[in-house]
PDB file of N, CA, C and O in Angstrom:
ATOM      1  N   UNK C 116      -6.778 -30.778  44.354  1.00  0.00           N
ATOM      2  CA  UNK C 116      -6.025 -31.198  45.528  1.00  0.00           C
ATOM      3  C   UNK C 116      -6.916 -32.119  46.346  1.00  0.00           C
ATOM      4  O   UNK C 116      -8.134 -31.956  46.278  1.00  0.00           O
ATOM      5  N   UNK C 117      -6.415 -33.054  47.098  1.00  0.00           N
ATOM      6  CA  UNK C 117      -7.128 -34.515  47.425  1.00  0.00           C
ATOM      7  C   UNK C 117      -6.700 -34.267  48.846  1.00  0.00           C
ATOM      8  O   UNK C 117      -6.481 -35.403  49.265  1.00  0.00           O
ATOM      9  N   UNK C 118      -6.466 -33.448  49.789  1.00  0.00           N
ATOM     10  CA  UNK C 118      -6.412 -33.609  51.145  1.00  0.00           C
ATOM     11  C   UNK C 118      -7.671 -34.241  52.136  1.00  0.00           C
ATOM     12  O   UNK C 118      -8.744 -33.637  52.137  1.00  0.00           O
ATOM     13  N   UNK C 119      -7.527 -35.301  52.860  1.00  0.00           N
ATOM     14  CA  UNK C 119      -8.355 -36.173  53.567  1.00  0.00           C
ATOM     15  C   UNK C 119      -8.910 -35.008  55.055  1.00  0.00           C
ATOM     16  O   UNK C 119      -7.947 -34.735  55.771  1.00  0.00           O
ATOM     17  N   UNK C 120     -10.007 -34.486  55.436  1.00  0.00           N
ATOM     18  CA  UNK C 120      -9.841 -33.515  56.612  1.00  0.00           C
ATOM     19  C   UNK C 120      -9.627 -34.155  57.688  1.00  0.00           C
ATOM     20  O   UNK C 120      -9.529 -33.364  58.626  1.00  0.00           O
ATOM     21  N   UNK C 121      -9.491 -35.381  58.042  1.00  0.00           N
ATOM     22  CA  UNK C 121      -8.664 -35.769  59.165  1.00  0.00           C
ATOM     23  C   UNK C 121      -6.900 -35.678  58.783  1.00  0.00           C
ATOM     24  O   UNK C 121      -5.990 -35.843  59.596  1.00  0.00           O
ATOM     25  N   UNK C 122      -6.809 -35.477  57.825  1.00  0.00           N
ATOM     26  CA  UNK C 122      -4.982 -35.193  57.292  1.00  0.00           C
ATOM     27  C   UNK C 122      -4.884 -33.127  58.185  1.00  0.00           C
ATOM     28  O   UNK C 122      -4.260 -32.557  59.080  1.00  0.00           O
ATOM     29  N   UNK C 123      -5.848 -32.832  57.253  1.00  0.00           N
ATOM     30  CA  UNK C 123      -5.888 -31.515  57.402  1.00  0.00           C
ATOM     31  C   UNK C 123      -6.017 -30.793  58.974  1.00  0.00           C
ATOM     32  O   UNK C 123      -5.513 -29.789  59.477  1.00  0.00           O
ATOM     33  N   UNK C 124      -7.074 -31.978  59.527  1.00  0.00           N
ATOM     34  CA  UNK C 124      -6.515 -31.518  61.075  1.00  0.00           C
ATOM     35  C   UNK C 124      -5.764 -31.347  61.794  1.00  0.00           C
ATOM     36  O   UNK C 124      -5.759 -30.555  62.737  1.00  0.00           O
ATOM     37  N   UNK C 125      -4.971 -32.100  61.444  1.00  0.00           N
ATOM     38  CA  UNK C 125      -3.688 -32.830  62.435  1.00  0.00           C
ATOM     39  C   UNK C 125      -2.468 -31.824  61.381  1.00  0.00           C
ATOM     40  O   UNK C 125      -1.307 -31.968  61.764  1.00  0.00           O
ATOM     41  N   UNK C 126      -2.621 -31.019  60.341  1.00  0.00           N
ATOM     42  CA  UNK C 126      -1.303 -30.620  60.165  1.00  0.00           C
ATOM     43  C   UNK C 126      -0.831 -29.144  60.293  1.00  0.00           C
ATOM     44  O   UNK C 126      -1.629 -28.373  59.759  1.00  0.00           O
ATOM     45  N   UNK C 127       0.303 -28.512  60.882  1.00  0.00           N
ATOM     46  CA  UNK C 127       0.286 -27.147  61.236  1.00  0.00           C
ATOM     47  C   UNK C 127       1.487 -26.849  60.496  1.00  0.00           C
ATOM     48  O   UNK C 127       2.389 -27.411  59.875  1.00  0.00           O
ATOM     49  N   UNK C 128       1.068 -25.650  60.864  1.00  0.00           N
ATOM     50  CA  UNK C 128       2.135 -24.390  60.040  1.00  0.00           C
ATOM     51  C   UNK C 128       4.015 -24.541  60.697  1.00  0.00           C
ATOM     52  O   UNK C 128       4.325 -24.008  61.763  1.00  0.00           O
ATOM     53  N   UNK C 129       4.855 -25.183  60.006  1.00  0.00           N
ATOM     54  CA  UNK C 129       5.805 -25.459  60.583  1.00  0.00           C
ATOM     55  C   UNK C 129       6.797 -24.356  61.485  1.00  0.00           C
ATOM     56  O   UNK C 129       7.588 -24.615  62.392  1.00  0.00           O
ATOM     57  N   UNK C 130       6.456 -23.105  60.905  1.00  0.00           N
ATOM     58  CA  UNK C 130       7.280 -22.129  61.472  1.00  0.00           C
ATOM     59  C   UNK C 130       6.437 -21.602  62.801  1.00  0.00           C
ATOM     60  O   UNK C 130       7.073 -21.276  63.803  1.00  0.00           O
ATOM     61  N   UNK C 131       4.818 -21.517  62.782  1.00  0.00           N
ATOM     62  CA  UNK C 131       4.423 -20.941  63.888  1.00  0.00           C
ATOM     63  C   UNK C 131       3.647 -22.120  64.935  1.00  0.00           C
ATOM     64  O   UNK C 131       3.759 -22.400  66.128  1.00  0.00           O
ATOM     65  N   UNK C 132       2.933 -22.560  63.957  1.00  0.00           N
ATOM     66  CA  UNK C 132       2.215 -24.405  64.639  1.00  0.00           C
ATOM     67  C   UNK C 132       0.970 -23.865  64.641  1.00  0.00           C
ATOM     68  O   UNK C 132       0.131 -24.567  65.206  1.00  0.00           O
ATOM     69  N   UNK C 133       0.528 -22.680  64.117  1.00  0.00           N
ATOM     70  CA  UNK C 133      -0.923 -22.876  63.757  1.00  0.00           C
ATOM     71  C   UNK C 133      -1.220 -23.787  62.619  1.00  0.00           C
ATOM     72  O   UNK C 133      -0.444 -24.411  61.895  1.00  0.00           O
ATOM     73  N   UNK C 134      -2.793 -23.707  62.628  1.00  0.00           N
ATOM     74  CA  UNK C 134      -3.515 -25.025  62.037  1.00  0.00           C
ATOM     75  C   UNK C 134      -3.830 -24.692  60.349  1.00  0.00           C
ATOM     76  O   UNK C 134      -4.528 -23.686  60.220  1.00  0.00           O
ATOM     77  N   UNK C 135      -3.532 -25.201  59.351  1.00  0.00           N
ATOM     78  CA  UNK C 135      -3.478 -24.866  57.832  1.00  0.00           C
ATOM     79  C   UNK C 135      -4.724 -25.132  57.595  1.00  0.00           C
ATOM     80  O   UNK C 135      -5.417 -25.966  58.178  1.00  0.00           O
ATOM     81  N   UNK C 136      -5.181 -24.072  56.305  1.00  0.00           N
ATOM     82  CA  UNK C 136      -6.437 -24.408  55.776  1.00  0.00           C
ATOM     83  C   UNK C 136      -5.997 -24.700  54.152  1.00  0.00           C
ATOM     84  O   UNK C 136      -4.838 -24.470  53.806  1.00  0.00           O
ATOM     85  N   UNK C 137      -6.822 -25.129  53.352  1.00  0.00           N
ATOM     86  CA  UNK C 137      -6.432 -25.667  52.209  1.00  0.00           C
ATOM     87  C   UNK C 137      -7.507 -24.465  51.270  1.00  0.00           C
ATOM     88  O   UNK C 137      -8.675 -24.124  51.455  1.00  0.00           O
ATOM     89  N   UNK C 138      -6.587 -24.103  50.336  1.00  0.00           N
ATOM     90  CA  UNK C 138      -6.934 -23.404  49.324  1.00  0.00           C
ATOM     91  C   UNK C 138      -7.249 -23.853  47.957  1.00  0.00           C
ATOM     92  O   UNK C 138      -6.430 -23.627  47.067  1.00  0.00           O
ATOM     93  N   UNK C 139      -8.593 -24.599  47.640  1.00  0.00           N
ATOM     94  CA  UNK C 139      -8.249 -25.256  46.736  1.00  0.00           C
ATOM     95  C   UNK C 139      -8.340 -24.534  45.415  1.00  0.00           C
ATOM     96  O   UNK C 139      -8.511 -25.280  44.450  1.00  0.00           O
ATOM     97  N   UNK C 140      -8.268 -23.326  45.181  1.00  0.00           N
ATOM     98  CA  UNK C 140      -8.562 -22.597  43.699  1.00  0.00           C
ATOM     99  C   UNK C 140      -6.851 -22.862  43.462  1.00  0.00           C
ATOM    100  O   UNK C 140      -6.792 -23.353  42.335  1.00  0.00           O
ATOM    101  N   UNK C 141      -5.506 -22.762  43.992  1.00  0.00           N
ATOM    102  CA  UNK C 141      -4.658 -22.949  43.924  1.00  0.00           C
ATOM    103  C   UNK C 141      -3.867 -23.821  44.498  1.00  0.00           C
ATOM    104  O   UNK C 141      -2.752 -23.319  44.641  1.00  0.00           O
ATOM    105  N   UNK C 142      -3.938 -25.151  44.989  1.00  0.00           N
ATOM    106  CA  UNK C 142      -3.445 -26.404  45.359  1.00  0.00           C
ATOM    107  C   UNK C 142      -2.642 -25.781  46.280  1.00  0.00           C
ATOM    108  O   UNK C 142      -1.461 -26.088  46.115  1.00  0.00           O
ATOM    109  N   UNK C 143      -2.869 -24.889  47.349  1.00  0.00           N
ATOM    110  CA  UNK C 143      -1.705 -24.807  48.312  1.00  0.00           C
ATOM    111  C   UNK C 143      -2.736 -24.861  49.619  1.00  0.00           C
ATOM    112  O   UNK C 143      -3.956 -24.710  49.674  1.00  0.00           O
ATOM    113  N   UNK C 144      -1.868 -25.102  50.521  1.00  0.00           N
ATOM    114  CA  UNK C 144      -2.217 -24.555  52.487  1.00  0.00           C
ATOM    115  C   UNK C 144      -1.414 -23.397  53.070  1.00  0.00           C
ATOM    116  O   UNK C 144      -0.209 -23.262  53.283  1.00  0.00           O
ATOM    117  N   UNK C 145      -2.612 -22.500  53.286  1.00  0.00           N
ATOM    118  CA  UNK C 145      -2.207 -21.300  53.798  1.00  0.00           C
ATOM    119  C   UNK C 145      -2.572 -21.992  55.890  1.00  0.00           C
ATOM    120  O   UNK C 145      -3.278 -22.783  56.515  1.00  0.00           O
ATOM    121  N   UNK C 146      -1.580 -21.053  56.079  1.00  0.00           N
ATOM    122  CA  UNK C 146      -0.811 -20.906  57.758  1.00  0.00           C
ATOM    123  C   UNK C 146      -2.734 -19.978  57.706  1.00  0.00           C
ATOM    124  O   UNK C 146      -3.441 -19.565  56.787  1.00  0.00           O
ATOM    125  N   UNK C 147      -2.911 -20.043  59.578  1.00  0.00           N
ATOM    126  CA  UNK C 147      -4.231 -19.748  59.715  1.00  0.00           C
ATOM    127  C   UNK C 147      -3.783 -18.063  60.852  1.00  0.00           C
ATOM    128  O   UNK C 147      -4.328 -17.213  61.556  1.00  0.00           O
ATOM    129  N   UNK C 148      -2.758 -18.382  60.452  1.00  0.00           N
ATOM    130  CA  UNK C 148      -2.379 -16.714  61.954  1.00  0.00           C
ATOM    131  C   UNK C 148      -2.202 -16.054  61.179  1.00  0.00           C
ATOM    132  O   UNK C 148      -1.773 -16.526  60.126  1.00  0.00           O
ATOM    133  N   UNK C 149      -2.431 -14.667  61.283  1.00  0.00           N
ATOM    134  CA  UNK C 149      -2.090 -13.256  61.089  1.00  0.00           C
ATOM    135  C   UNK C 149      -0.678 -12.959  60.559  1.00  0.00           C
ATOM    136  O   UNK C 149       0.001 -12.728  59.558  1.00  0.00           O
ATOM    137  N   UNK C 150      -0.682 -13.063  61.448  1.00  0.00           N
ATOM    138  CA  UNK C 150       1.480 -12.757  61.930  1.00  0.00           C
ATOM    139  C   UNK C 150       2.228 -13.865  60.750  1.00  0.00           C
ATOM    140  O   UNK C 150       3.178 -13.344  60.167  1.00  0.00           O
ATOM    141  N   UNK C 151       2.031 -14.780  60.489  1.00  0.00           N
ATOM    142  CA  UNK C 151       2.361 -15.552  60.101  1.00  0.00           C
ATOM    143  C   UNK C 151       2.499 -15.692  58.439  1.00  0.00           C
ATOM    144  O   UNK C 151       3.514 -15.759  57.746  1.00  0.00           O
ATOM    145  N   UNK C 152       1.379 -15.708  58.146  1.00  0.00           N
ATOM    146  CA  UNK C 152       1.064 -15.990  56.463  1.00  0.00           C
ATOM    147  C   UNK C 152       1.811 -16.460  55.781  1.00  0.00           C
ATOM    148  O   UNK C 152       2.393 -15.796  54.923  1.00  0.00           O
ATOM    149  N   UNK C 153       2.007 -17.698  55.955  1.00  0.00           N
ATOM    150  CA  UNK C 153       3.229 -18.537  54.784  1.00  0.00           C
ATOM    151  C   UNK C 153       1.721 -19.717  53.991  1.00  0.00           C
ATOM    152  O   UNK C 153       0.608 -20.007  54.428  1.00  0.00           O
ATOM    153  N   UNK C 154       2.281 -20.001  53.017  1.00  0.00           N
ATOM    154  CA  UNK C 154       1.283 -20.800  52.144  1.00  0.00           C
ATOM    155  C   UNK C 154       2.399 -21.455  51.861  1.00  0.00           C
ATOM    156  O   UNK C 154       3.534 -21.048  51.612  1.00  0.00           O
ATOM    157  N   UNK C 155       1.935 -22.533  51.930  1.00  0.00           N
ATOM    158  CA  UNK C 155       2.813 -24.223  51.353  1.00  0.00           C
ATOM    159  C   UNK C 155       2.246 -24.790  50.127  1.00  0.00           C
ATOM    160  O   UNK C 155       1.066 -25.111  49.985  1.00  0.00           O
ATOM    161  N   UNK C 156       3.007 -24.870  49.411  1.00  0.00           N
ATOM    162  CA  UNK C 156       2.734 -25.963  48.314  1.00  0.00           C
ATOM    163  C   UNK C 156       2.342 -27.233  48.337  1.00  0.00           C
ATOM    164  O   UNK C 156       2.983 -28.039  49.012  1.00  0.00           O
ATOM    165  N   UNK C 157       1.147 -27.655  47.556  1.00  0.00           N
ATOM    166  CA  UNK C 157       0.835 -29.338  47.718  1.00  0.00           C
ATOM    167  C   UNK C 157       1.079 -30.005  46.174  1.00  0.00           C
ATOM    168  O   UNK C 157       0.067 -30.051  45.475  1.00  0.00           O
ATOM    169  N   UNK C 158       2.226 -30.479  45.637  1.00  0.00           N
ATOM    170  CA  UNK C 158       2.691 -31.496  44.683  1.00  0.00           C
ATOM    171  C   UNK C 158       2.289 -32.608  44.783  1.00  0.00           C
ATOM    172  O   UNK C 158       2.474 -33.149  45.873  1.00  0.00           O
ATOM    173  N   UNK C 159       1.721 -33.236  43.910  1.00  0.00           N
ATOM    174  CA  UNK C 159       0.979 -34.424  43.366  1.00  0.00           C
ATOM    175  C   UNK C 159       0.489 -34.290  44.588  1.00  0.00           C
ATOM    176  O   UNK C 159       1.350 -34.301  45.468  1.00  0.00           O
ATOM    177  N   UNK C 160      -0.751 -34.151  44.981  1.00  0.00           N
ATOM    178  CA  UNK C 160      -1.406 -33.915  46.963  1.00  0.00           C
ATOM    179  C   UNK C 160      -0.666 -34.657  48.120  1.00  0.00           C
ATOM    180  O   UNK C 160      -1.016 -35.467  48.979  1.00  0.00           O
ATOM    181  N   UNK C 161       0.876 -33.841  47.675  1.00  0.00           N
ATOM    182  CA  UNK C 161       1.258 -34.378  49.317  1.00  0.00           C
ATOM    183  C   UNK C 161       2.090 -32.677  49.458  1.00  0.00           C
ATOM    184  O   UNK C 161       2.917 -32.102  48.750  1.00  0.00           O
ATOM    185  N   UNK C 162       1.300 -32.268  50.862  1.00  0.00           N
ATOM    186  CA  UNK C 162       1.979 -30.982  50.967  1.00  0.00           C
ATOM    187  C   UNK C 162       3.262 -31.080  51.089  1.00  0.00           C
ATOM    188  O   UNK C 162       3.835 -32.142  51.328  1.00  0.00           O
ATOM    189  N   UNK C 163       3.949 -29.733  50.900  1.00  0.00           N
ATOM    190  CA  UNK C 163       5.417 -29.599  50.880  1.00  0.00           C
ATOM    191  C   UNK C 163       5.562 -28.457  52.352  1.00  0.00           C
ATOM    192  O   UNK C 163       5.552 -27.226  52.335  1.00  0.00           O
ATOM    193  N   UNK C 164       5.693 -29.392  53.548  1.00  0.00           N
ATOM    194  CA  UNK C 164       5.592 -28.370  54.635  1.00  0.00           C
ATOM    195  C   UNK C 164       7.057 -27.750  55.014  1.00  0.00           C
ATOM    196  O   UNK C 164       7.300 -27.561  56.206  1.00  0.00           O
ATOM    197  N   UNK C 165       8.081 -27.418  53.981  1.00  0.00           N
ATOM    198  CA  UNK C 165       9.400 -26.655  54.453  1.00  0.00           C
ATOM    199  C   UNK C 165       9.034 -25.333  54.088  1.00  0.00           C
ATOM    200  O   UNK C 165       8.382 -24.989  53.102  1.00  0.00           O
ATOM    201  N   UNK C 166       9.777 -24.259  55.456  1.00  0.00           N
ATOM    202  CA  UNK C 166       9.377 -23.419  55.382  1.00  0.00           C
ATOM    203  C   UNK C 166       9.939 -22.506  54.248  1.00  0.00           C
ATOM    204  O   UNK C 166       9.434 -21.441  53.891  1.00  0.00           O
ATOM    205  N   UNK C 167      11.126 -23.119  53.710  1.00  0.00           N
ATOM    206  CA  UNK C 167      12.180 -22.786  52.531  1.00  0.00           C
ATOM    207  C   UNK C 167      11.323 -22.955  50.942  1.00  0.00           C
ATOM    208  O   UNK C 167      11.730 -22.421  49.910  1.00  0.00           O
ATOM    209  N   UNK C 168      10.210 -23.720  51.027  1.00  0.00           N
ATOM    210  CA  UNK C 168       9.541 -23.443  50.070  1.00  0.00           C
ATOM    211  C   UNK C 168       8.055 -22.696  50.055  1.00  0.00           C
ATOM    212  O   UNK C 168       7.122 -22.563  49.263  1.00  0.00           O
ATOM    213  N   UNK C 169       8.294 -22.415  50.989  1.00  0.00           N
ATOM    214  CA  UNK C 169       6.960 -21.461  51.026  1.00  0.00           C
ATOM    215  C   UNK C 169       6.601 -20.103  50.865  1.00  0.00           C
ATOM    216  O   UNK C 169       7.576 -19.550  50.357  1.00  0.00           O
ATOM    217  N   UNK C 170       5.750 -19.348  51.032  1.00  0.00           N
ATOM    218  CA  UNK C 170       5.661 -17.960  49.939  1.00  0.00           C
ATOM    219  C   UNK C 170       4.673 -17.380  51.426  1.00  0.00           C
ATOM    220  O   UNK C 170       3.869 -17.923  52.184  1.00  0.00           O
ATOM    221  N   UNK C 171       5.308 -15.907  51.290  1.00  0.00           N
ATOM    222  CA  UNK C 171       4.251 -15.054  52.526  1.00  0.00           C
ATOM    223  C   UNK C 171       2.789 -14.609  51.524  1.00  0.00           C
ATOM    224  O   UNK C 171       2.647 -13.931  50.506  1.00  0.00           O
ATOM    225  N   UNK C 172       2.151 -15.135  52.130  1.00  0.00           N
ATOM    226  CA  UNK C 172       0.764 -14.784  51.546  1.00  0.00           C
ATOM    227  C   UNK C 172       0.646 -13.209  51.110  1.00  0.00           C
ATOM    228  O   UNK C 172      -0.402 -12.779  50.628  1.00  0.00           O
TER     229      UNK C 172
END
């Protein structure tokens, strides 16, 4: 996964708006809150930030 960390700064968790960290053993971005835990998918490295495709950690 090829995320730029000025990309990675600027992008949040769509359902809560915390800040994503990138997981790279599995090409996804996990949500950074507690409460929250959704992990997004990143296809060909462009994340997929709907919350309809995302998985509770």
């Amino acid at each position: 996964m090829k995320i730029d960390d000025w990309l990675l700064d600027i992008l949040a968790c769509p359902a809560c708006k915390s800040p994503l960290t990138a997981l790279t053993e599995s090409d996804e971005l996990a949500c950074s809150s507690e409460t929250c835990g959704l992990v997004y998918p990143v296809r060909d490295d462009i994340p997929v930030l709907l919350v309809d495709e995302a998985r509770k950690a």
